[in-house]
Amino acid sequence: MTNASLNPFRVARYLMGAAKLDQLPPDVGVEVALAGRSNAGKSTALNAIADQKSLAKTSKTPGRTQLINLFMIDDDNRITDLPGYGFAKVSKDQKAQWQKTLSRYLQERQCLRALVIFMDIRHPLKETDKEMVQWATTANIPVHVVLSKADKLKSGARKTALLTANKRLARISEGITSQVFSATNKLGLQELIDRLSSWYCFDESAPDQSDDSESSQ
Ligand SMILES: Nc1nc2c(ncn2[C@@H]2O[C@H](COP(=O)(O)OP(=O)(O)O)[C@@H](O)[C@H]2O)c(=O)[nH]1
Ligand SMILES: [Mg+2]
């Protein structure tokens, strides 16, 4: 009856920003984390997934956030927006500290179900991207790679880019999935929503509101 059953992410809302791991909400339920270099199109993608204009702040100035931003889908399911890596205008010390936090998050967060890594389709698998993939696979976290801004390439070049990326990913680890995506023309949006949905535990039968009506009479 609700639109949420078509796109469960429509009800997503901002929960909090955490500068440190101990500020994260209790380690229960399911989290899927979004990662990528600054400017890869992660925030824009999140807005497209949630069908909201400004759920995640999109910015043309890369490297601002150093917070782990959490979005709540329902009581049990969250999306984690990891700070963009690559361009961050921070000191070496801050960078090293941040890498430590990130790798600890991947290794220790029990509710982390999967990692989605956004890469500009025109230049995927930069050194930092490969590092992310490696950390996640070492920690046994499934990785899904999103080749973003696919509208920037023609259909043939898009296919080639996907094939090439898949070959390179297969050399890092087996089982990594990937897709092309464009927030501009919604290419691959449903594929991404379906992929995310497969990791979450959406309880279709029970209302998640904490009211005491058990079911409709
Ligand atoms: N052409 C195109 N540009 C995009 C797309 N997604 C994001 N952008 C642009 O890329 C820039 C960075 O996007 P943003 O979502 O803030 O990247 P983030 O740093 O990864 O969160 C912005 O100027 C967006 O408008 C897309 O699908 N196609
Ligand atoms: Mg962003």
CSV table of N, CA, C and O and ligand atoms in Angstrom, one decimal, residues 35-47 56-63 65 81 84 118 122 148-152 181-186, ligand 1:
chain,number,residue,atom,x,y,z
A,35,ALA,N,31.1,4.5,0.0
A,35,ALA,CA,32.4,5.1,0.0
A,35,ALA,C,32.8,5.6,-1.4
A,35,ALA,O,32.1,5.3,-2.4
A,36,GLY,N,33.9,6.3,-1.4
A,36,GLY,CA,34.4,6.8,-2.7
A,36,GLY,C,35.2,8.0,-2.6
A,36,GLY,O,35.2,8.7,-1.6
A,37,ARG,N,36.0,8.3,-3.6
A,37,ARG,CA,36.8,9.6,-3.6
A,37,ARG,C,35.8,10.7,-3.6
A,37,ARG,O,34.7,10.7,-4.1
A,38,SER,N,36.3,11.8,-3.0
A,38,SER,CA,35.5,13.1,-3.0
A,38,SER,C,35.1,13.4,-4.5
A,38,SER,O,35.9,13.2,-5.4
A,39,ASN,N,33.9,13.8,-4.6
A,39,ASN,CA,33.4,14.2,-5.9
A,39,ASN,C,33.0,13.1,-6.9
A,39,ASN,O,32.7,13.3,-8.0
A,40,ALA,N,33.0,11.8,-6.3
A,40,ALA,CA,32.6,10.7,-7.2
A,40,ALA,C,31.2,10.6,-7.5
A,40,ALA,O,30.7,9.9,-8.3
A,41,GLY,N,30.4,11.4,-6.7
A,41,GLY,CA,28.9,11.5,-7.0
A,41,GLY,C,28.1,10.7,-6.0
A,41,GLY,O,26.9,10.4,-6.2
A,42,LYS,N,28.7,10.4,-4.8
A,42,LYS,CA,28.1,9.6,-3.8
A,42,LYS,C,26.8,10.3,-3.2
A,42,LYS,O,25.8,9.7,-3.1
A,43,SER,N,27.0,11.6,-2.8
A,43,SER,CA,25.8,12.3,-2.2
A,43,SER,C,24.7,12.4,-3.2
A,43,SER,O,23.5,12.2,-2.9
A,44,THR,N,25.0,12.7,-4.4
A,44,THR,CA,24.0,12.8,-5.5
A,44,THR,C,23.3,11.5,-5.7
A,44,THR,O,22.1,11.4,-5.8
A,45,ALA,N,24.1,10.4,-5.6
A,45,ALA,CA,23.5,9.1,-5.7
A,45,ALA,C,22.5,8.8,-4.6
A,45,ALA,O,21.5,8.2,-4.8
A,46,LEU,N,23.0,9.1,-3.4
A,46,LEU,CA,22.1,8.9,-2.2
A,46,LEU,C,20.8,9.6,-2.3
A,46,LEU,O,19.7,9.1,-2.0
A,47,ASN,N,20.8,10.9,-2.8
A,47,ASN,CA,19.6,11.6,-3.0
A,47,ASN,C,18.7,10.9,-4.0
A,47,ASN,O,17.5,10.9,-3.9
A,56,ALA,N,21.3,14.1,1.4
A,56,ALA,CA,22.7,14.2,1.6
A,56,ALA,C,23.2,15.5,0.9
A,56,ALA,O,22.7,15.8,-0.2
A,57,LYS,N,24.0,16.2,1.5
A,57,LYS,CA,24.5,17.5,0.9
A,57,LYS,C,25.3,17.1,-0.3
A,57,LYS,O,26.3,16.4,-0.2
A,58,THR,N,25.0,17.7,-1.4
A,58,THR,CA,26.0,17.5,-2.6
A,58,THR,C,26.8,18.8,-2.7
A,58,THR,O,26.3,19.9,-2.3
A,59,SER,N,28.0,18.6,-3.1
A,59,SER,CA,28.9,19.8,-3.1
A,59,SER,C,29.8,19.7,-4.3
A,59,SER,O,30.2,18.7,-4.8
A,60,LYS,N,30.1,20.9,-4.8
A,60,LYS,CA,31.0,21.0,-5.9
A,60,LYS,C,32.4,21.2,-5.3
A,60,LYS,O,33.4,21.2,-6.1
A,61,THR,N,32.5,21.5,-4.0
A,61,THR,CA,33.8,21.6,-3.4
A,61,THR,C,34.2,20.4,-2.7
A,61,THR,O,33.6,20.0,-1.7
A,62,PRO,N,35.1,19.6,-3.3
A,62,PRO,CA,35.5,18.3,-2.7
A,62,PRO,C,36.2,18.4,-1.4
A,62,PRO,O,36.9,19.3,-1.0
A,63,GLY,N,36.0,17.3,-0.6
A,63,GLY,CA,36.8,17.1,0.6
A,63,GLY,C,36.5,17.8,1.8
A,63,GLY,O,37.3,18.1,2.7
A,65,THR,N,33.8,17.0,4.2
A,65,THR,CA,33.3,16.2,5.4
A,65,THR,C,34.3,15.2,5.9
A,65,THR,O,34.9,14.5,5.1
A,81,ASP,N,27.3,7.0,5.2
A,81,ASP,CA,28.0,7.8,4.2
A,81,ASP,C,29.4,8.1,4.7
A,81,ASP,O,29.6,8.9,5.6
A,84,GLY,N,34.5,11.3,1.9
A,84,GLY,CA,35.2,11.1,0.6
A,84,GLY,C,36.7,11.1,0.8
A,84,GLY,O,37.2,11.8,1.6
A,118,PHE,N,31.8,4.1,-4.9
A,118,PHE,CA,31.6,4.9,-6.0
A,118,PHE,C,32.9,5.4,-6.7
A,118,PHE,O,33.8,5.9,-6.0
A,122,ARG,N,34.9,7.5,-15.6
A,122,ARG,CA,36.0,8.0,-16.5
A,122,ARG,C,37.4,7.7,-16.0
A,122,ARG,O,38.3,7.7,-16.7
A,148,SER,N,30.1,5.7,-11.5
A,148,SER,CA,29.2,6.8,-11.5
A,148,SER,C,29.4,7.8,-12.7
A,148,SER,O,30.4,7.7,-13.4
A,149,LYS,N,28.5,8.7,-12.8
A,149,LYS,CA,28.5,9.7,-13.9
A,149,LYS,C,28.5,9.0,-15.3
A,149,LYS,O,29.2,9.5,-16.2
A,150,ALA,N,27.8,7.9,-15.4
A,150,ALA,CA,27.9,7.1,-16.7
A,150,ALA,C,27.3,7.9,-17.9
A,150,ALA,O,27.6,7.6,-19.0
A,151,ASP,N,26.5,9.0,-17.6
A,151,ASP,CA,26.0,9.9,-18.6
A,151,ASP,C,27.2,10.6,-19.4
A,151,ASP,O,27.0,11.1,-20.5
A,152,LYS,N,28.3,10.6,-18.8
A,152,LYS,CA,29.5,11.3,-19.4
A,152,LYS,C,30.1,10.5,-20.6
A,152,LYS,O,30.9,11.0,-21.3
A,181,PHE,N,26.2,3.7,-13.4
A,181,PHE,CA,25.2,4.5,-12.7
A,181,PHE,C,25.3,5.9,-13.2
A,181,PHE,O,26.3,6.5,-13.4
A,182,SER,N,24.1,6.5,-13.3
A,182,SER,CA,24.1,8.0,-13.5
A,182,SER,C,22.9,8.6,-12.8
A,182,SER,O,21.7,8.1,-12.9
A,183,ALA,N,23.2,9.5,-11.9
A,183,ALA,CA,22.1,10.2,-11.2
A,183,ALA,C,21.4,11.1,-12.1
A,183,ALA,O,20.2,11.4,-12.0
A,184,THR,N,22.1,11.6,-13.1
A,184,THR,CA,21.5,12.6,-14.1
A,184,THR,C,20.4,12.0,-14.9
A,184,THR,O,19.3,12.6,-15.0
A,185,ASN,N,20.6,10.8,-15.4
A,185,ASN,CA,19.5,10.2,-16.2
A,185,ASN,C,18.9,8.9,-15.6
A,185,ASN,O,18.2,8.2,-16.3
A,186,LYS,N,19.3,8.6,-14.3
A,186,LYS,CA,18.7,7.5,-13.6
A,186,LYS,C,19.2,6.1,-14.1
A,186,LYS,O,18.6,5.1,-13.8
B,1,LIG,N1,27.2,14.3,-15.1
B,1,LIG,C1,27.0,13.9,-13.8
B,1,LIG,N2,27.4,14.6,-12.8
B,1,LIG,C2,27.2,14.1,-11.6
B,1,LIG,C3,26.5,12.9,-11.3
B,1,LIG,N3,26.5,12.7,-10.0
B,1,LIG,C4,27.1,13.7,-9.4
B,1,LIG,N4,27.5,14.6,-10.3
B,1,LIG,C5,28.3,15.9,-10.1
B,1,LIG,O1,29.5,15.6,-9.5
B,1,LIG,C6,29.8,16.5,-8.5
B,1,LIG,C7,30.1,15.8,-7.1
B,1,LIG,O2,28.9,15.2,-6.7
B,1,LIG,P1,28.7,14.8,-5.2
B,1,LIG,O3,27.5,14.0,-5.1
B,1,LIG,O4,28.7,16.0,-4.3
B,1,LIG,O5,30.0,13.9,-4.9
B,1,LIG,P2,30.5,13.2,-3.6
B,1,LIG,O6,31.7,14.1,-3.1
B,1,LIG,O7,31.0,11.9,-3.9
B,1,LIG,O8,29.4,13.2,-2.6
B,1,LIG,C8,28.6,17.5,-8.4
B,1,LIG,O9,29.0,18.6,-9.2
B,1,LIG,C9,27.5,16.7,-9.0
B,1,LIG,O10,26.6,17.5,-9.7
B,1,LIG,C10,26.0,12.2,-12.5
B,1,LIG,O11,25.4,11.1,-12.4
B,1,LIG,N5,26.3,12.7,-13.7
